Amino acid sequence: MPTYTVTVATGNQWFAGTDDYIYITLMGTGQCSERTLLDKPMYNDFERGADLGEIVLVKIEKNKYWVQDDWYCRYITVKTPGGEYLEFPCFHWLVDEKEVVLRDGRARLCQNEKTMIAKKHRQQELDMRRRTYKWQEWQPGFPMSIDADKHKDLPRDIQFDSEKGVDFVLNYSKAIENLCVNQFMHMFQSSWSDFADFERIFVRIKNTISEYVMEHWKEDFMFGYQFLNGCNPVVLQKCTKLPDKFPVTHEMVAFCLERDLTLEEEIEVLEGITPNSTDPCTMQYLAAPICLLYRTVGSKILPLAIQLSQVPGENAPIFLPSDSQDDWLIAKIWVRSADFHVHQTITHLLRTHLMSEMFGVAMFRHLPAVHPVYKLLVPHIRYTIAINTKAREQLICKFGIFDKANGTGGGGHVQLIQKAMKTLTFKSLCFPDSIKARNMESVEELPTYFFRDDGNKVWDATKSFVSDVVNIYYASDAVVQKDEEIQAFVKDVFNFGMQASESCEFPESLKTQEELTEYLTVVIFTASSQHAAVNFGQYDWCSWIPNAPSTMRKPPPTEKGVADVKLIIESLPDRGRSCWHLGAVNPHSFYFCNAFCEKHSENIHLELSLQEGVLGEQVRYQRGSTVYLSLTCQVVFTLRHYVDLFKIIRV
């Protein structure tokens, strides 16, 4: 009699084990085994009946023992009578009395399925997924997200293991308590006395970089450097002609010029956005400034002129370095505050979190677990949908944490995303194209733009690996075109995720291996490296509150000569909002800030030959670019996981 030996691996999450009855059935090309209870002592064989043939599927069932007890299964291994070991990845929660049917770990395209039982299982899995993962428009004009109002409404497989780990209110409160700043919360609307007062709460979380920011934030070189390598290094663009709405004359800035080249940084997206009015006792204000920056002979980027309005006129003076120290300082603070809002809402939330969720929902709906692209993408989508759902539940919702501390709270952040969606394109998510679109690709002109240089290396390394994987399974462009599942995935992103917006220029189909490679690189890069670059630097650049105010409590000055230290302090966030701000940027306050690193920390290996070109220059940039280190860490985690994954999908 043939004997099949089964090994079952339970996950290491909290409460992954179960006391319920677990049954297993092996389904082969010849016939099926009997439904067998796994926990019979010393009983692990399936000798009844004839040879099952080639094992195609493994069915697992869970029946209640006393009360329902969920079980997380990692994988099933089957040793056949011939001594062959087959591994059936699971990575699913079995809840209630539902069953899970598994395929072995080898990746297959839909057109390569040979048996009817495999084809039927593939279709049944997708049918079930489409019933489970549905689209929803959370706000008009937003990219579509998953149809779930609360974290607990999500499918069990994509929930966090511990919801407390991503409770924003709880984590904010813990962060504030750990920072020992909760004694200021009762003075929520009272202003600080002077800049030294900010140090009373800053001292608890300072590090080498943030302390350097605190010491130099008033200086022009630090102001300009952050547009290159701060936590929002994606808005600076080269200009050769000033806009008519920014009437800077040569006479105004001639004393600062070293040659004819000028640069501008426009943050006009904030124009027309409604400021936070949720607190009737505290007025809050926004501005849409225009800032002209200049590259010196020594390659420093220095501010040259600032206008705090998009409409020129008597009430919109152009502030210059030659103005009084306080006038020039408050103008720079307004630019930094505007940049903070653009970073938080557009660069970070929209262009990494919401985009990744959109790709993730479409992936679950159209790519079965056996598909090679599913195996490639799923590590990067992990927890993205869960954290976004939690954010919509507690962070960016009405009366959420954004409303408590941010100047764009109360609906302004929604308007910002709606406005930004009108100009978001697929090519803007392709890192090299985004750099070229801003005319920032020249290393000779900007030799210290580390975000560009490091990002290009990471993009190229990621794309190279994706290309290798694509070429294994797609021997030609014709194979790409015949893959109905990958085409449905791409079409779903366009039709539903981007709501068929022609201006977004997302592809509706893919025709070549190169197009598929670029598309998958965008998905992976957006969810991993790009997110790392704009997320992890918040602690360094934003913990010193005057350098990145989350709100401004006085309107932008409409004339020169009125600013003094008192006006600046009264404009900056009050004591309570400062505490909320620090709770946000504290790296331990959000699970998602370090979620990727935490789940892959055991896989950090720096010996990857693929990354020698990037890692070899880490020391050189360590002091100059936090972004560099973030990108490096992220891509090492990512590519190490690729190596492990590659061993599975290449079988």
Tab-separated table of C-alpha atoms in Angstrom, residues 36 95 193 218 246 345 450 493 516 544 564 572 586 597:
chain	number	residue	atom	x	y	z
A	36	THR	CA	-8.290	12.303	7.511
A	95	VAL	CA	-11.841	30.689	10.494
A	193	SER	CA	7.247	81.505	25.092
A	218	LYS	CA	17.368	79.057	10.396
A	246	PHE	CA	6.175	85.750	-9.306
A	345	THR	CA	-0.748	64.201	2.107
A	450	PHE	CA	21.573	62.015	-3.430
A	493	VAL	CA	-6.146	49.057	-11.869
A	516	LEU	CA	5.348	44.167	-17.866
A	544	TRP	CA	12.213	69.988	15.380
A	564	ASP	CA	9.228	89.609	15.226
A	572	LEU	CA	3.837	78.151	15.210
A	586	ASN	CA	8.205	59.730	16.692
A	597	CYS	CA	11.716	46.478	8.571
